[in-house]
């Protein structure tokens, strides 16, 4: 019953599978070191008749020297990489919902930023929110991809890599470079959008200021004209008899 419960735990729960994968990573790292040392031993033995026996013995000793320390080091690294892989998986799973939520917020912010019925100030606030969301989403993608490349690179370096391993690593690196290029292009595009609405706000302020200045000039002209005619009327009255019904400005 106990064994059956253990099997069910390991095969039916993610927690159990994760723990099993950590154990398998440790075992795999151990056997990889042993296999490499045995392969080295076989290579030495294959040339036993081409060199002095004492030299062969020395090479055999060197081949197995430090094997325990190498196993310990590789087991620790394999454990760290397996745990990092599981953590990355969990992060990417959680990002599925987060991305969906941010995409919704981004769409709403974009609509408001492009709504010409709202004020430019409100549109700028919405655009800044959209920019922040886009940067966050891209930063999440970059962070996850960098970690994926790191894990795969260390796994490749830890074991004897095959052509398929090298190709997989190259593809992940290419994906990372693509995301970095996308990040640069996105930042430039967002900067242009923000500069554009800043120019619109400045143009609007300048238009309001110009209209106010023109209004003040028109008012000043009106005052000058009124002052002139009042002065003219006063001068005319002082030089002539009073005229019934005359009003001053």
CSV table of C-alpha atoms in Angstrom, one decimal:
chain,number,residue,atom,x,y,z
A,1,UNK,CA,0.0,0.0,0.0
A,2,UNK,CA,2.8,2.4,0.9
A,3,UNK,CA,4.7,1.7,-2.3
A,4,UNK,CA,1.5,2.1,-4.3
A,5,UNK,CA,0.8,5.5,-2.6
A,6,UNK,CA,4.4,6.6,-3.4
A,7,UNK,CA,4.0,5.6,-7.1
A,8,UNK,CA,0.6,7.5,-7.2
A,9,UNK,CA,2.2,10.6,-5.6
A,10,UNK,CA,5.1,10.5,-8.0
A,11,UNK,CA,3.2,9.9,-11.2
A,12,UNK,CA,-0.1,11.8,-10.5
A,13,UNK,CA,1.1,15.0,-8.9
A,14,UNK,CA,3.3,17.8,-10.3
A,15,UNK,CA,5.1,18.1,-6.9
A,16,UNK,CA,5.9,14.3,-7.0
A,17,UNK,CA,7.1,14.5,-10.6
A,18,UNK,CA,9.3,17.5,-9.8
A,19,UNK,CA,11.0,15.7,-6.9
A,20,UNK,CA,11.5,12.6,-9.0
A,21,UNK,CA,13.1,14.7,-11.8
A,22,UNK,CA,15.5,16.2,-9.3
A,23,UNK,CA,16.5,12.7,-8.2
A,24,UNK,CA,16.9,11.6,-11.8
A,25,UNK,CA,19.0,14.6,-12.6
A,26,UNK,CA,21.4,13.7,-9.7
A,27,UNK,CA,21.6,10.1,-10.8
A,28,UNK,CA,22.1,11.1,-14.4
A,29,UNK,CA,24.9,13.5,-13.5
A,30,UNK,CA,26.6,10.7,-11.5
A,31,UNK,CA,26.4,8.2,-14.3
A,32,UNK,CA,27.6,10.8,-16.8
A,33,UNK,CA,30.8,11.3,-14.9
A,34,UNK,CA,31.3,7.6,-14.5
A,35,UNK,CA,30.6,7.0,-18.2
A,36,UNK,CA,33.1,9.6,-19.2
A,37,UNK,CA,35.8,8.2,-16.9
A,38,UNK,CA,35.1,4.7,-18.3
A,39,UNK,CA,35.3,6.0,-21.8
A,40,UNK,CA,38.7,7.6,-20.9
A,41,UNK,CA,39.9,4.4,-19.4
A,42,UNK,CA,38.9,2.5,-22.6
A,43,UNK,CA,40.9,5.0,-24.7
A,44,UNK,CA,43.9,4.5,-22.5
A,45,UNK,CA,43.7,0.7,-22.7
A,46,UNK,CA,43.3,0.8,-26.5
A,47,UNK,CA,46.9,2.2,-26.7
A,48,UNK,CA,48.5,0.0,-24.1
A,49,UNK,CA,50.8,-1.7,-26.6
A,50,UNK,CA,52.1,1.6,-28.0
A,51,UNK,CA,53.6,2.9,-24.8
A,52,UNK,CA,55.4,1.8,-21.6
A,53,UNK,CA,53.2,0.0,-19.1
A,54,UNK,CA,54.2,2.4,-16.4
A,55,UNK,CA,52.9,5.3,-18.5
A,56,UNK,CA,49.6,3.5,-19.0
A,57,UNK,CA,49.3,3.0,-15.3
A,58,UNK,CA,49.9,6.7,-14.6
A,59,UNK,CA,47.3,7.7,-17.2
A,60,UNK,CA,44.8,5.3,-15.6
A,61,UNK,CA,45.4,7.0,-12.2
A,62,UNK,CA,45.0,10.4,-13.7
A,63,UNK,CA,41.9,9.4,-15.5
A,64,UNK,CA,40.1,8.4,-12.3
A,65,UNK,CA,41.7,11.1,-10.2
A,66,UNK,CA,39.2,13.6,-8.6
A,67,UNK,CA,36.2,11.6,-9.8
A,68,UNK,CA,34.4,11.9,-6.5
A,69,UNK,CA,34.8,15.7,-6.4
A,70,UNK,CA,33.6,15.9,-10.0
A,71,UNK,CA,30.5,13.8,-9.2
A,72,UNK,CA,29.7,16.0,-6.3
A,73,UNK,CA,30.1,19.2,-8.3
A,74,UNK,CA,28.1,17.9,-11.3
A,75,UNK,CA,25.3,16.6,-9.0
A,76,UNK,CA,25.0,20.0,-7.4
A,77,UNK,CA,24.9,21.7,-10.8
A,78,UNK,CA,22.4,19.2,-12.2
A,79,UNK,CA,20.2,19.8,-9.1
A,80,UNK,CA,20.4,23.6,-9.5
A,81,UNK,CA,19.6,23.4,-13.2
A,82,UNK,CA,16.6,21.1,-12.7
A,83,UNK,CA,15.2,23.3,-10.0
A,84,UNK,CA,15.8,26.3,-12.2
A,85,UNK,CA,14.0,24.6,-15.1
A,86,UNK,CA,11.0,23.9,-12.9
A,87,UNK,CA,11.0,27.4,-11.6
A,88,UNK,CA,11.1,28.8,-15.2
A,89,UNK,CA,8.2,26.5,-16.1
A,90,UNK,CA,6.1,27.8,-13.2
A,91,UNK,CA,7.0,31.4,-14.1
A,92,UNK,CA,6.0,30.9,-17.8
A,93,UNK,CA,2.7,29.2,-16.7
A,94,UNK,CA,1.8,32.2,-14.4
A,95,UNK,CA,2.8,34.6,-17.2
A,96,UNK,CA,0.1,33.1,-19.5
A,97,UNK,CA,-2.6,34.7,-17.3
A,98,UNK,CA,-0.6,37.8,-16.5
A,99,UNK,CA,0.0,38.4,-20.3
A,100,UNK,CA,-3.7,38.1,-21.0
A,101,UNK,CA,-4.5,40.6,-18.3
A,102,UNK,CA,-1.9,43.0,-19.4
A,103,UNK,CA,-3.0,42.7,-23.1
A,104,UNK,CA,-6.5,43.6,-22.0
A,105,UNK,CA,-5.2,46.6,-20.0
A,106,UNK,CA,-2.9,47.5,-23.0
A,107,UNK,CA,-5.8,47.5,-25.4
A,108,UNK,CA,-7.9,49.7,-23.1
A,109,UNK,CA,-5.1,52.1,-22.6
A,110,UNK,CA,-4.4,52.2,-26.4
A,111,UNK,CA,-8.0,53.0,-27.2
A,112,UNK,CA,-8.1,55.8,-24.7
A,113,UNK,CA,-4.8,57.2,-26.0
A,114,UNK,CA,-6.2,57.3,-29.5
A,115,UNK,CA,-9.6,58.7,-28.5
A,116,UNK,CA,-9.6,62.2,-30.0
A,117,UNK,CA,-12.7,63.1,-28.0
A,118,UNK,CA,-10.7,63.1,-24.8
A,119,UNK,CA,-8.2,65.8,-23.8
A,120,UNK,CA,-4.5,65.5,-24.8
A,121,UNK,CA,-3.5,65.3,-21.2
A,122,UNK,CA,-5.8,62.3,-20.6
A,123,UNK,CA,-4.5,60.7,-23.8
A,124,UNK,CA,-0.9,61.2,-22.7
A,125,UNK,CA,-1.6,59.5,-19.3
A,126,UNK,CA,-3.2,56.6,-21.1
A,127,UNK,CA,-0.3,56.4,-23.6
A,128,UNK,CA,2.2,56.4,-20.7
A,129,UNK,CA,0.3,53.5,-19.1
A,130,UNK,CA,0.3,51.6,-22.4
A,131,UNK,CA,4.1,52.2,-22.7
A,132,UNK,CA,4.7,50.9,-19.2
A,133,UNK,CA,2.6,47.8,-19.9
A,134,UNK,CA,4.4,47.1,-23.2
A,135,UNK,CA,7.8,47.4,-21.5
A,136,UNK,CA,6.8,45.1,-18.6
A,137,UNK,CA,5.6,42.4,-21.0
A,138,UNK,CA,8.7,42.6,-23.1
A,139,UNK,CA,10.9,42.6,-20.0
A,140,UNK,CA,9.1,39.4,-18.8
A,141,UNK,CA,9.8,37.7,-22.2
A,142,UNK,CA,13.5,38.7,-22.1
A,143,UNK,CA,14.0,37.6,-18.6
A,144,UNK,CA,12.5,34.2,-19.2
A,145,UNK,CA,14.4,33.7,-22.5
A,146,UNK,CA,17.7,34.7,-20.8
A,147,UNK,CA,17.1,32.1,-18.1
A,148,UNK,CA,16.2,29.5,-20.7
A,149,UNK,CA,19.5,30.1,-22.6
A,150,UNK,CA,21.5,30.0,-19.3
A,151,UNK,CA,20.0,26.7,-18.3
A,152,UNK,CA,20.5,25.1,-21.7
A,153,UNK,CA,24.0,26.5,-22.0
A,154,UNK,CA,25.1,25.0,-18.6
A,155,UNK,CA,23.5,21.7,-19.4
A,156,UNK,CA,25.3,21.6,-22.7
A,157,UNK,CA,28.6,22.4,-21.1
A,158,UNK,CA,28.1,19.9,-18.3
A,159,UNK,CA,27.6,17.0,-20.6
A,160,UNK,CA,29.2,15.9,-23.8
A,161,UNK,CA,27.0,17.8,-26.2
A,162,UNK,CA,25.7,16.4,-29.5
A,163,UNK,CA,25.1,18.4,-32.7
A,164,UNK,CA,21.4,18.4,-31.8
A,165,UNK,CA,22.2,20.0,-28.4
A,166,UNK,CA,24.3,22.6,-30.0
A,167,UNK,CA,21.6,23.4,-32.5
A,168,UNK,CA,19.0,23.7,-29.8
A,169,UNK,CA,21.2,26.1,-27.9
A,170,UNK,CA,21.9,28.2,-31.0
A,171,UNK,CA,18.2,28.4,-31.7
A,172,UNK,CA,17.4,29.7,-28.2
A,173,UNK,CA,20.3,32.2,-28.4
A,174,UNK,CA,18.8,33.4,-31.8
A,175,UNK,CA,15.4,33.8,-30.1
A,176,UNK,CA,17.0,35.9,-27.4
A,177,UNK,CA,18.7,38.1,-29.9
A,178,UNK,CA,15.4,38.5,-31.7
A,179,UNK,CA,13.7,39.6,-28.5
A,180,UNK,CA,16.6,42.1,-27.8
A,181,UNK,CA,16.1,43.6,-31.3
A,182,UNK,CA,12.4,43.7,-30.7
A,183,UNK,CA,13.0,45.5,-27.4
A,184,UNK,CA,15.2,48.2,-29.0
A,185,UNK,CA,12.6,48.7,-31.8
A,186,UNK,CA,9.8,48.9,-29.4
A,187,UNK,CA,11.5,51.5,-27.2
A,188,UNK,CA,12.2,53.7,-30.2
A,189,UNK,CA,8.6,53.3,-31.4
A,190,UNK,CA,7.2,54.2,-27.9
A,191,UNK,CA,9.5,57.2,-27.6
A,192,UNK,CA,8.3,58.5,-31.0
A,193,UNK,CA,4.6,58.1,-29.9
A,194,UNK,CA,5.3,59.9,-26.6
A,195,UNK,CA,7.2,62.7,-28.4
A,196,UNK,CA,4.3,63.0,-30.9
A,197,UNK,CA,1.7,63.6,-28.2
A,198,UNK,CA,4.0,65.9,-26.3
A,199,UNK,CA,4.3,68.0,-29.5
A,200,UNK,CA,0.5,68.0,-29.8
A,201,UNK,CA,0.2,69.2,-26.2
A,202,UNK,CA,2.8,71.9,-26.8
A,203,UNK,CA,1.0,73.0,-30.0
A,204,UNK,CA,-2.3,73.2,-28.2
A,205,UNK,CA,-0.7,75.3,-25.4
A,206,UNK,CA,0.9,77.6,-28.0
A,207,UNK,CA,-2.5,77.9,-29.8
A,208,UNK,CA,-4.2,78.9,-26.6
A,209,UNK,CA,-1.4,81.3,-25.7
A,210,UNK,CA,-1.6,82.9,-29.2
A,211,UNK,CA,-5.4,83.2,-29.0
A,212,UNK,CA,-5.1,84.8,-25.5
A,213,UNK,CA,-2.4,87.3,-26.8
A,214,UNK,CA,-4.6,88.2,-29.8
A,215,UNK,CA,-7.5,88.7,-27.5
A,216,UNK,CA,-5.4,91.0,-25.3
A,217,UNK,CA,-4.2,92.9,-28.3
A,218,UNK,CA,-7.8,93.4,-29.6
A,219,UNK,CA,-8.8,94.6,-26.1
A,220,UNK,CA,-5.9,97.0,-26.0
A,221,UNK,CA,-6.8,98.4,-29.4
A,222,UNK,CA,-10.4,98.9,-28.2
A,223,UNK,CA,-9.2,100.7,-25.1
A,224,UNK,CA,-7.0,102.9,-27.2
A,225,UNK,CA,-9.8,103.8,-29.6
A,226,UNK,CA,-12.2,104.5,-26.8
A,227,UNK,CA,-9.6,106.7,-25.0
A,228,UNK,CA,-8.9,108.6,-28.2
A,229,UNK,CA,-12.6,109.3,-28.9
A,230,UNK,CA,-13.2,110.3,-25.3
A,231,UNK,CA,-10.3,112.7,-25.4
A,232,UNK,CA,-11.5,114.1,-28.7
A,233,UNK,CA,-15.0,114.6,-27.4
A,234,UNK,CA,-13.8,116.3,-24.2
A,235,UNK,CA,-11.6,118.6,-26.3
A,236,UNK,CA,-14.4,119.4,-28.6
A,237,UNK,CA,-16.8,120.2,-25.8
A,238,UNK,CA,-14.3,122.4,-24.0
A,239,UNK,CA,-14.0,124.5,-27.2
A,240,UNK,CA,-17.7,124.8,-27.9
A,241,UNK,CA,-21.1,125.3,-26.3
A,242,UNK,CA,-22.7,122.3,-24.5
A,243,UNK,CA,-24.7,120.1,-26.8
A,244,UNK,CA,-27.9,118.5,-25.4
A,245,UNK,CA,-27.9,114.7,-25.6
A,246,UNK,CA,-24.1,114.1,-26.0
A,247,UNK,CA,-22.7,111.1,-24.2
A,248,UNK,CA,-19.1,110.2,-23.6
A,249,UNK,CA,-17.6,106.8,-24.2
